[in-house]
PDB file of N, CA and C in Angstrom:
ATOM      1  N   UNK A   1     -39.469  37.798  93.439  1.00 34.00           N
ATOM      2  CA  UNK A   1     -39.783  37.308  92.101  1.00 34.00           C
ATOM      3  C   UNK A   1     -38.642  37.709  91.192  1.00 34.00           C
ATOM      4  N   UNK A   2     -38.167  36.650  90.577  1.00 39.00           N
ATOM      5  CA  UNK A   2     -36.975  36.939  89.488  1.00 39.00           C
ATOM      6  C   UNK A   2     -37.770  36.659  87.898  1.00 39.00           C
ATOM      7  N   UNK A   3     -37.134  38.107  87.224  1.00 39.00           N
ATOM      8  CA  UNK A   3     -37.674  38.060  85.823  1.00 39.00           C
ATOM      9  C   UNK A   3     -36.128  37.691  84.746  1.00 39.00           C
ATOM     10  N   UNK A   4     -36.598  36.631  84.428  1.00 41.00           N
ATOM     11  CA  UNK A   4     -35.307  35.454  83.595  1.00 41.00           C
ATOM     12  C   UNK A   4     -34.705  37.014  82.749  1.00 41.00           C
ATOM     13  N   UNK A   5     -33.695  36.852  82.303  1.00 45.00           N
ATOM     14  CA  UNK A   5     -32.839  38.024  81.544  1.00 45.00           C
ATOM     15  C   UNK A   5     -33.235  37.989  79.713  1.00 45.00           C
ATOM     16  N   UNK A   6     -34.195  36.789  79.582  1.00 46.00           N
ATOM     17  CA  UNK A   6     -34.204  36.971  78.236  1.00 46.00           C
ATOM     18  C   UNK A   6     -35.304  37.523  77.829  1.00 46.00           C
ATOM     19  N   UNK A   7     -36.407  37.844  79.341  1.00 47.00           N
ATOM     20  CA  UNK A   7     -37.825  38.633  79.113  1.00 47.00           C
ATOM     21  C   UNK A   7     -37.660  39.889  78.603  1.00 47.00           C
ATOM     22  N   UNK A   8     -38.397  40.403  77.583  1.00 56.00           N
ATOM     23  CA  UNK A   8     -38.022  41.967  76.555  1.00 56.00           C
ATOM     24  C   UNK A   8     -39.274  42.241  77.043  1.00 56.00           C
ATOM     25  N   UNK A   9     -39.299  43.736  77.100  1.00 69.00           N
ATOM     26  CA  UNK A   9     -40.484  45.028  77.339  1.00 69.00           C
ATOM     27  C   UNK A   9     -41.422  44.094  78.651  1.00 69.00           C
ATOM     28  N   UNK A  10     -40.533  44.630  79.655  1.00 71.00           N
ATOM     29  CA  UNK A  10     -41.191  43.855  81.283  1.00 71.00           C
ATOM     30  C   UNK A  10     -40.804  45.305  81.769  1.00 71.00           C
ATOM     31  N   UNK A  11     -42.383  46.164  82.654  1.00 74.00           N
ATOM     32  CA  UNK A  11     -42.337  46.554  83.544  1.00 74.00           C
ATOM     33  C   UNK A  11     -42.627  45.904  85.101  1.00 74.00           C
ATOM     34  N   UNK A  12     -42.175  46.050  86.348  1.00 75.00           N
ATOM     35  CA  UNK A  12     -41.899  45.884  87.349  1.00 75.00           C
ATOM     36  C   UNK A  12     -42.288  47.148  87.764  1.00 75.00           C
ATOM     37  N   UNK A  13     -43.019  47.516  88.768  1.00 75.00           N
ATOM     38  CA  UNK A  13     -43.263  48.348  89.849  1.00 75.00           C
ATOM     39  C   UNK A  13     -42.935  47.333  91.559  1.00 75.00           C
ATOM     40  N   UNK A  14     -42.162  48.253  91.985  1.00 70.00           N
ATOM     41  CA  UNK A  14     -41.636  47.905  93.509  1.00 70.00           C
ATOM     42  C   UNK A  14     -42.421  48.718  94.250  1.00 70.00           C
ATOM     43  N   UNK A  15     -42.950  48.149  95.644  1.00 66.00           N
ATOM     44  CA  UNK A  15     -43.262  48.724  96.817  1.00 66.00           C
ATOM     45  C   UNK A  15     -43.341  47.927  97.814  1.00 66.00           C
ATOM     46  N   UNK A  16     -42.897  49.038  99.208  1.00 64.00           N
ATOM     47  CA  UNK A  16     -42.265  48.601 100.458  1.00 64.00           C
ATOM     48  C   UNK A  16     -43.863  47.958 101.059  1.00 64.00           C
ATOM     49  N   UNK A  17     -44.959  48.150 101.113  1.00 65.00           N
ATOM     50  CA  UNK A  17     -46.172  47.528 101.826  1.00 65.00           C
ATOM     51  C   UNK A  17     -47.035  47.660 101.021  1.00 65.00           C
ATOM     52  N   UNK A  18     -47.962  46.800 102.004  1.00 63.00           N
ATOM     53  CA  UNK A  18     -49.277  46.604 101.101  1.00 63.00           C
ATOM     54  C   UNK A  18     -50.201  47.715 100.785  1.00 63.00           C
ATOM     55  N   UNK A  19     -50.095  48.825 101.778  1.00 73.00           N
ATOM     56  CA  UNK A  19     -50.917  49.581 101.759  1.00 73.00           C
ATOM     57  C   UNK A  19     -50.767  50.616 100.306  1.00 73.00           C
ATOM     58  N   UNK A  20     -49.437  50.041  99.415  1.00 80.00           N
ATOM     59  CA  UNK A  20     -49.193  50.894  98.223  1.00 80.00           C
ATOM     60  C   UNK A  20     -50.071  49.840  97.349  1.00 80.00           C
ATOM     61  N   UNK A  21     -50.513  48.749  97.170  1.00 80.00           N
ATOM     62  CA  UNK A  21     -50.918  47.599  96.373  1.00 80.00           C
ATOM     63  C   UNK A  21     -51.667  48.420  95.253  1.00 80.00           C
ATOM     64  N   UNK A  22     -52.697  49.267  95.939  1.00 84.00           N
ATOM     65  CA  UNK A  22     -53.931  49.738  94.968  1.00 84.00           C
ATOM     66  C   UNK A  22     -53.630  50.496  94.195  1.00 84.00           C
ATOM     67  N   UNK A  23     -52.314  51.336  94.494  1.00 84.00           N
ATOM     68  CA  UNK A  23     -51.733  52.163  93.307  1.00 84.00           C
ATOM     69  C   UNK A  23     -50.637  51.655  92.450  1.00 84.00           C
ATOM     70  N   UNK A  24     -50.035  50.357  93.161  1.00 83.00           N
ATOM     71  CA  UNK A  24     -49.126  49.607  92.154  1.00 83.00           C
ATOM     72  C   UNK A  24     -50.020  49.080  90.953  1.00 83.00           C
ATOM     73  N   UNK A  25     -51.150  48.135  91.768  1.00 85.00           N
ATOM     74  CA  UNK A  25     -52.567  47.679  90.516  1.00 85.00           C
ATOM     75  C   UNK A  25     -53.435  48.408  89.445  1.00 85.00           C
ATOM     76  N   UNK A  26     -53.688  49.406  89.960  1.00 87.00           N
ATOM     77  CA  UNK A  26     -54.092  50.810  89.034  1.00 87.00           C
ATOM     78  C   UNK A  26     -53.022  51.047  87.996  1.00 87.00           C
ATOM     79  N   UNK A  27     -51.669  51.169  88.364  1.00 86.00           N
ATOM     80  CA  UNK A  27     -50.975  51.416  87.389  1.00 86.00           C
ATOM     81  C   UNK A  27     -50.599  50.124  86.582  1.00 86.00           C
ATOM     82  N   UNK A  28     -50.473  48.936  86.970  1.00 85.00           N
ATOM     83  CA  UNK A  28     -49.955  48.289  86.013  1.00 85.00           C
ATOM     84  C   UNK A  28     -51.425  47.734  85.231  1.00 85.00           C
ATOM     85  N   UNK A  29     -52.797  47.842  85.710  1.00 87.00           N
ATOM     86  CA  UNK A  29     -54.141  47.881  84.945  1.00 87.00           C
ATOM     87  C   UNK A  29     -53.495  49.090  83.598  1.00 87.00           C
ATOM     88  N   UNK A  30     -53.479  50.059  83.920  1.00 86.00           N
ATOM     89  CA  UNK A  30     -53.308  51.545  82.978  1.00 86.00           C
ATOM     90  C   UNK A  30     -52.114  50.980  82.003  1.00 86.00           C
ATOM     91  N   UNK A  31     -51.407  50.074  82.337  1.00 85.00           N
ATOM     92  CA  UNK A  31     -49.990  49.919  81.268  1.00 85.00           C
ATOM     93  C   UNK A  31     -50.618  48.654  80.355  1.00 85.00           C
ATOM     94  N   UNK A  32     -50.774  47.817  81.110  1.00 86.00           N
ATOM     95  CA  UNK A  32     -51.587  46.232  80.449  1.00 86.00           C
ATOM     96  C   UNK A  32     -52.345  47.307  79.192  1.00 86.00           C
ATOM     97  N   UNK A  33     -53.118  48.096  79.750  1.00 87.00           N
ATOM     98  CA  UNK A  33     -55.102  48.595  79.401  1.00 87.00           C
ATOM     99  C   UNK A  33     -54.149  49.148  77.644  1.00 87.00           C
ATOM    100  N   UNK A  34     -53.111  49.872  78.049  1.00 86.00           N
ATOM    101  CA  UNK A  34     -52.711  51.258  76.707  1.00 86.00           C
ATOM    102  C   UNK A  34     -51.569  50.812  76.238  1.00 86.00           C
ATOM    103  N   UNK A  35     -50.927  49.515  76.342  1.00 84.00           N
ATOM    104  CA  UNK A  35     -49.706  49.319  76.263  1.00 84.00           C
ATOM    105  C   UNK A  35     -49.568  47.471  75.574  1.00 84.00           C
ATOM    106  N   UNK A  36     -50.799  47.034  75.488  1.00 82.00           N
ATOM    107  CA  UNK A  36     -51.059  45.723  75.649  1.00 82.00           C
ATOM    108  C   UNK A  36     -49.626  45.032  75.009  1.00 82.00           C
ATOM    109  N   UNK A  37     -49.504  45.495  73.402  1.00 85.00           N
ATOM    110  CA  UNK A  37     -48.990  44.838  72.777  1.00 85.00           C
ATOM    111  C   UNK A  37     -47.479  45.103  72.634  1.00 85.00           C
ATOM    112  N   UNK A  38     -47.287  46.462  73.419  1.00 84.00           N
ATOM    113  CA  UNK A  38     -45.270  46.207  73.706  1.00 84.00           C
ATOM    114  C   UNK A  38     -44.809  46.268  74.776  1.00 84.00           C
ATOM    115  N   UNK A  39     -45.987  45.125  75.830  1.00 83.00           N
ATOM    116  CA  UNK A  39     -45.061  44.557  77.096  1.00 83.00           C
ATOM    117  C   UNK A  39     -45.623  43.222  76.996  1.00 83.00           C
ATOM    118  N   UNK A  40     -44.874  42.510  76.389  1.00 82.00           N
ATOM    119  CA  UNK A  40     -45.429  41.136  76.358  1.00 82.00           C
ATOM    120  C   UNK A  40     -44.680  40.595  77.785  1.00 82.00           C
ATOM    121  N   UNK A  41     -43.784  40.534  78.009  1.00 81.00           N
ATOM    122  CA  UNK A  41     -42.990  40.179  79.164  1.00 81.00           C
ATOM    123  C   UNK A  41     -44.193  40.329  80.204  1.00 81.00           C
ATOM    124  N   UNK A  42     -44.952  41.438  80.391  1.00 83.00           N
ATOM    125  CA  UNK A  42     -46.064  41.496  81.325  1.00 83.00           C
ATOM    126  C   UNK A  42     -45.529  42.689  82.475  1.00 83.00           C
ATOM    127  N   UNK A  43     -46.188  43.143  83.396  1.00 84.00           N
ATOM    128  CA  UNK A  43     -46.048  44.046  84.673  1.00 84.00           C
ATOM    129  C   UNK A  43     -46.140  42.907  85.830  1.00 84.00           C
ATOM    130  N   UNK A  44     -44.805  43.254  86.597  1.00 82.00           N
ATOM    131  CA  UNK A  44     -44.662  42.417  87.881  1.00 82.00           C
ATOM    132  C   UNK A  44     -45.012  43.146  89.109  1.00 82.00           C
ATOM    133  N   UNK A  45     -45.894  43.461  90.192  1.00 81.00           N
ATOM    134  CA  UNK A  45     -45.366  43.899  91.362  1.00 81.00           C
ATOM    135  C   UNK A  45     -44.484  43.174  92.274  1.00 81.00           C
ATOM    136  N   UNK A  46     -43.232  43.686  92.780  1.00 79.00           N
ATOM    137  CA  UNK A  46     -42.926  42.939  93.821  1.00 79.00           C
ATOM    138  C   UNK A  46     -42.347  44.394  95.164  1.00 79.00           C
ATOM    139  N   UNK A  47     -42.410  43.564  96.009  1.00 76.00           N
ATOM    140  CA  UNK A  47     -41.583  44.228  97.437  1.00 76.00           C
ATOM    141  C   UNK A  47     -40.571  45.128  97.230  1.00 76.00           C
ATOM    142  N   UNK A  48     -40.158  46.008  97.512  1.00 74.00           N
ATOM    143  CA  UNK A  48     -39.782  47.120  97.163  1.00 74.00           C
ATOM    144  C   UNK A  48     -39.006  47.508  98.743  1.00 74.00           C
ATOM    145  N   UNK A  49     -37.726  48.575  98.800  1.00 73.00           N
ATOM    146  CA  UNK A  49     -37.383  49.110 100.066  1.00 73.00           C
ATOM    147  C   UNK A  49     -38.434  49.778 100.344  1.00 73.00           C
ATOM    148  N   UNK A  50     -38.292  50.558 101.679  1.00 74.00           N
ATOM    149  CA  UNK A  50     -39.422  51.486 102.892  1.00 74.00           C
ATOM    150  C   UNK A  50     -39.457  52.694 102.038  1.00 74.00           C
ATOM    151  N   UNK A  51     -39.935  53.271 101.832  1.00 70.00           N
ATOM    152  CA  UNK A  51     -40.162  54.516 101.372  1.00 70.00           C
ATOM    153  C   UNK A  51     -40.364  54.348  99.794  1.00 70.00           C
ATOM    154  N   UNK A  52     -40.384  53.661  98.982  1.00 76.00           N
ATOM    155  CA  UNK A  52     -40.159  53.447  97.688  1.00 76.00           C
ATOM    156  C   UNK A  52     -41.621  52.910  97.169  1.00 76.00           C
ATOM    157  N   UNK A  53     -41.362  53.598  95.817  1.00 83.00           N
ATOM    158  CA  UNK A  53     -42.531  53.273  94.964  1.00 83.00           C
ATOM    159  C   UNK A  53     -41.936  53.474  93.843  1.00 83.00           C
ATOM    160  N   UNK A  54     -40.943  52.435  93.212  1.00 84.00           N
ATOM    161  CA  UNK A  54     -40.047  52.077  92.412  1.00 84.00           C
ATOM    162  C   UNK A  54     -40.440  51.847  90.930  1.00 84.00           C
ATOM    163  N   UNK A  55     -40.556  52.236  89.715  1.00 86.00           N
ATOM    164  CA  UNK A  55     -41.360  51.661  88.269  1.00 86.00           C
ATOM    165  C   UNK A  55     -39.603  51.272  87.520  1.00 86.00           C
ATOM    166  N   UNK A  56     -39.611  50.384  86.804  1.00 85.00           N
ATOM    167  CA  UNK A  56     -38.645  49.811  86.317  1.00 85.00           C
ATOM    168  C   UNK A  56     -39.281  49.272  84.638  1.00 85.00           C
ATOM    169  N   UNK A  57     -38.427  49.830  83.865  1.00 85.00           N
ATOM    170  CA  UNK A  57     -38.867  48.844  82.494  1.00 85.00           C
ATOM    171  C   UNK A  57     -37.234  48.460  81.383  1.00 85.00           C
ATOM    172  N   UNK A  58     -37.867  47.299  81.413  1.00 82.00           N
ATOM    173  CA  UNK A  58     -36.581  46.280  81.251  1.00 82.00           C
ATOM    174  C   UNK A  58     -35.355  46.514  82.065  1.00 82.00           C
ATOM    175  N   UNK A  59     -35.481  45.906  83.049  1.00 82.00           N
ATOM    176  CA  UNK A  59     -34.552  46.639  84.489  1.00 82.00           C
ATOM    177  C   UNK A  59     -33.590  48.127  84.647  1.00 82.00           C
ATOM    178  N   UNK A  60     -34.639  49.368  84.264  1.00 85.00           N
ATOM    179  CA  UNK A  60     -33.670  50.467  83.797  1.00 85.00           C
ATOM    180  C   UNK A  60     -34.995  51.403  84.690  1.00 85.00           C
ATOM    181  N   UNK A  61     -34.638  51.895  85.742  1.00 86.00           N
ATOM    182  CA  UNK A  61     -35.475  52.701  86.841  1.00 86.00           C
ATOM    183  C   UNK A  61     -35.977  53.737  86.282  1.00 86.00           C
ATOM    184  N   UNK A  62     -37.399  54.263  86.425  1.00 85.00           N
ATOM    185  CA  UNK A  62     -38.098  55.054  85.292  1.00 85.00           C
ATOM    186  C   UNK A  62     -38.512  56.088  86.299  1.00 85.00           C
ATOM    187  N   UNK A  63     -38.810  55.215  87.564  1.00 86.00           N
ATOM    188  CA  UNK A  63     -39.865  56.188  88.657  1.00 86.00           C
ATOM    189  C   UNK A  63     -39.266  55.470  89.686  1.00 86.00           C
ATOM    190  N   UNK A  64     -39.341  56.547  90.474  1.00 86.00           N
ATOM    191  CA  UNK A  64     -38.557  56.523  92.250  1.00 86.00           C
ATOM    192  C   UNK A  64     -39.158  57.638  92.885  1.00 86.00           C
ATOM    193  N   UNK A  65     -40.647  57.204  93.872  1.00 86.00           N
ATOM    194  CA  UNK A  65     -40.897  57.746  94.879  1.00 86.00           C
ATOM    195  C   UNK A  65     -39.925  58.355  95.582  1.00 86.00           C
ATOM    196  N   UNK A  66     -39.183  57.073  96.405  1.00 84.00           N
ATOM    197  CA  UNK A  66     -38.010  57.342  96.555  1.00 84.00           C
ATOM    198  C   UNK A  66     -37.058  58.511  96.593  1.00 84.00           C
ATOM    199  N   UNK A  67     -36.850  58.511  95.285  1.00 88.00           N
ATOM    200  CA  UNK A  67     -35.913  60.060  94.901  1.00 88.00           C
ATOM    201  C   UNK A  67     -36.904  61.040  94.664  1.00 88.00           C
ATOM    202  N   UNK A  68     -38.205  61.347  94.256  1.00 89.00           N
ATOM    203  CA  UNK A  68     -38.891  62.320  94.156  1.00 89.00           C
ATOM    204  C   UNK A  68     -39.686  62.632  95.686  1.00 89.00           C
ATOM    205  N   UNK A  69     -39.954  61.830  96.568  1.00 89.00           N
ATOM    206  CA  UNK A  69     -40.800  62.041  96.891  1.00 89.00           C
ATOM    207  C   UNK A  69     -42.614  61.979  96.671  1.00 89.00           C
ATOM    208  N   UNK A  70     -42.910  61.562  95.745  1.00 90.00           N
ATOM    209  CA  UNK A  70     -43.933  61.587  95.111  1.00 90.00           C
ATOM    210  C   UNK A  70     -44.495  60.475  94.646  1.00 90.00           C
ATOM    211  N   UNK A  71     -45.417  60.114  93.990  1.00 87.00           N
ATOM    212  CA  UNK A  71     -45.973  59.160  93.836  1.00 87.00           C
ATOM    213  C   UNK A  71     -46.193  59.434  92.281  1.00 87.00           C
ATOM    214  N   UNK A  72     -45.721  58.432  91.251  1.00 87.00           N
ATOM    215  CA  UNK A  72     -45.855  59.263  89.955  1.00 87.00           C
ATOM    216  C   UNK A  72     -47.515  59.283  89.365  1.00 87.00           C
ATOM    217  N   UNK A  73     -47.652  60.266  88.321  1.00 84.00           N
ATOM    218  CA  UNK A  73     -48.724  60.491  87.555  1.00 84.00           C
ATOM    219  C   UNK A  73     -49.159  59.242  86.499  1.00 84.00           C
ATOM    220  N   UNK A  74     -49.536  58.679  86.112  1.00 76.00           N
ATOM    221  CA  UNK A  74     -50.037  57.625  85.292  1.00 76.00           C
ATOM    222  C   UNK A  74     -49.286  58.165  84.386  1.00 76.00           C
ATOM    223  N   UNK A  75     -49.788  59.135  83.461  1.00 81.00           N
ATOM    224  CA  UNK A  75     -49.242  59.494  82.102  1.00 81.00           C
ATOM    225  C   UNK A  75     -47.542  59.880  82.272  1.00 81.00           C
ATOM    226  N   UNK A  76     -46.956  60.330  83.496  1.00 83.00           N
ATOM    227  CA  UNK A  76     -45.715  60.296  83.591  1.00 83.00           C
ATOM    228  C   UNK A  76     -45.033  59.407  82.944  1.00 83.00           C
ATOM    229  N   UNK A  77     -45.742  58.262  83.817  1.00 82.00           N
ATOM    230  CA  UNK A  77     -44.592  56.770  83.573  1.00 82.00           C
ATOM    231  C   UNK A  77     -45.052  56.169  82.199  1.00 82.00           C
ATOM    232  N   UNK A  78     -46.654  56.658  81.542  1.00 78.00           N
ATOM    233  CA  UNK A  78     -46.374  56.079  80.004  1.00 78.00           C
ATOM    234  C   UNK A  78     -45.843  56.443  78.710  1.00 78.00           C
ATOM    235  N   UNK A  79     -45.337  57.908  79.365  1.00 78.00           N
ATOM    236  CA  UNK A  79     -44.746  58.349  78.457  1.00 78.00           C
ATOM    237  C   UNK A  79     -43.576  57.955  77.940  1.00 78.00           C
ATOM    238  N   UNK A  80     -42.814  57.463  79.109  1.00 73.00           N
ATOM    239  CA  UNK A  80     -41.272  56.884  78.909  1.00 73.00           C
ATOM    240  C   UNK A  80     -41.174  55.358  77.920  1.00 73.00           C
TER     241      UNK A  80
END
């Protein structure tokens, strides 16, 4: 999925399988739910490398399983 370059305040969460889906959906529910009105662009999931659980807002990497190891906290990633 390609997000056109003129979309403003778009988060994207990446992950490598499905079996991450329910925590990609949980989180972008939690951003939509507290965030409604400064991501109009909307939350994308898409496919992601193996090990990764990638959060991106306006293509600028926020959260990386990946590099942490970890799976982030909800309030982590809304703080940014």
């Amino acid at each position: 999925i390609e997000i056109a370059e003129d979309v403003v305040n778009h988060a994207r969460v990446g992950l490598p399988v499905l079996g991450y889906l329910p925590r990609a959906a949980g989180l972008a529910e939690n951003l939509l739910h507290d965030f409604k009105d400064n991501i109009p662009g909307g939350v994308t999931i898409v496919p992601g490398r193996i090990g990764s659980f990638e959060v991106t807002w306006n293509g600028e990497l926020i959260f990386s399983k990946y590099a942490l190891d970890r799976f982030p906290d909800p309030l982590e990633v809304e703080a940014v």
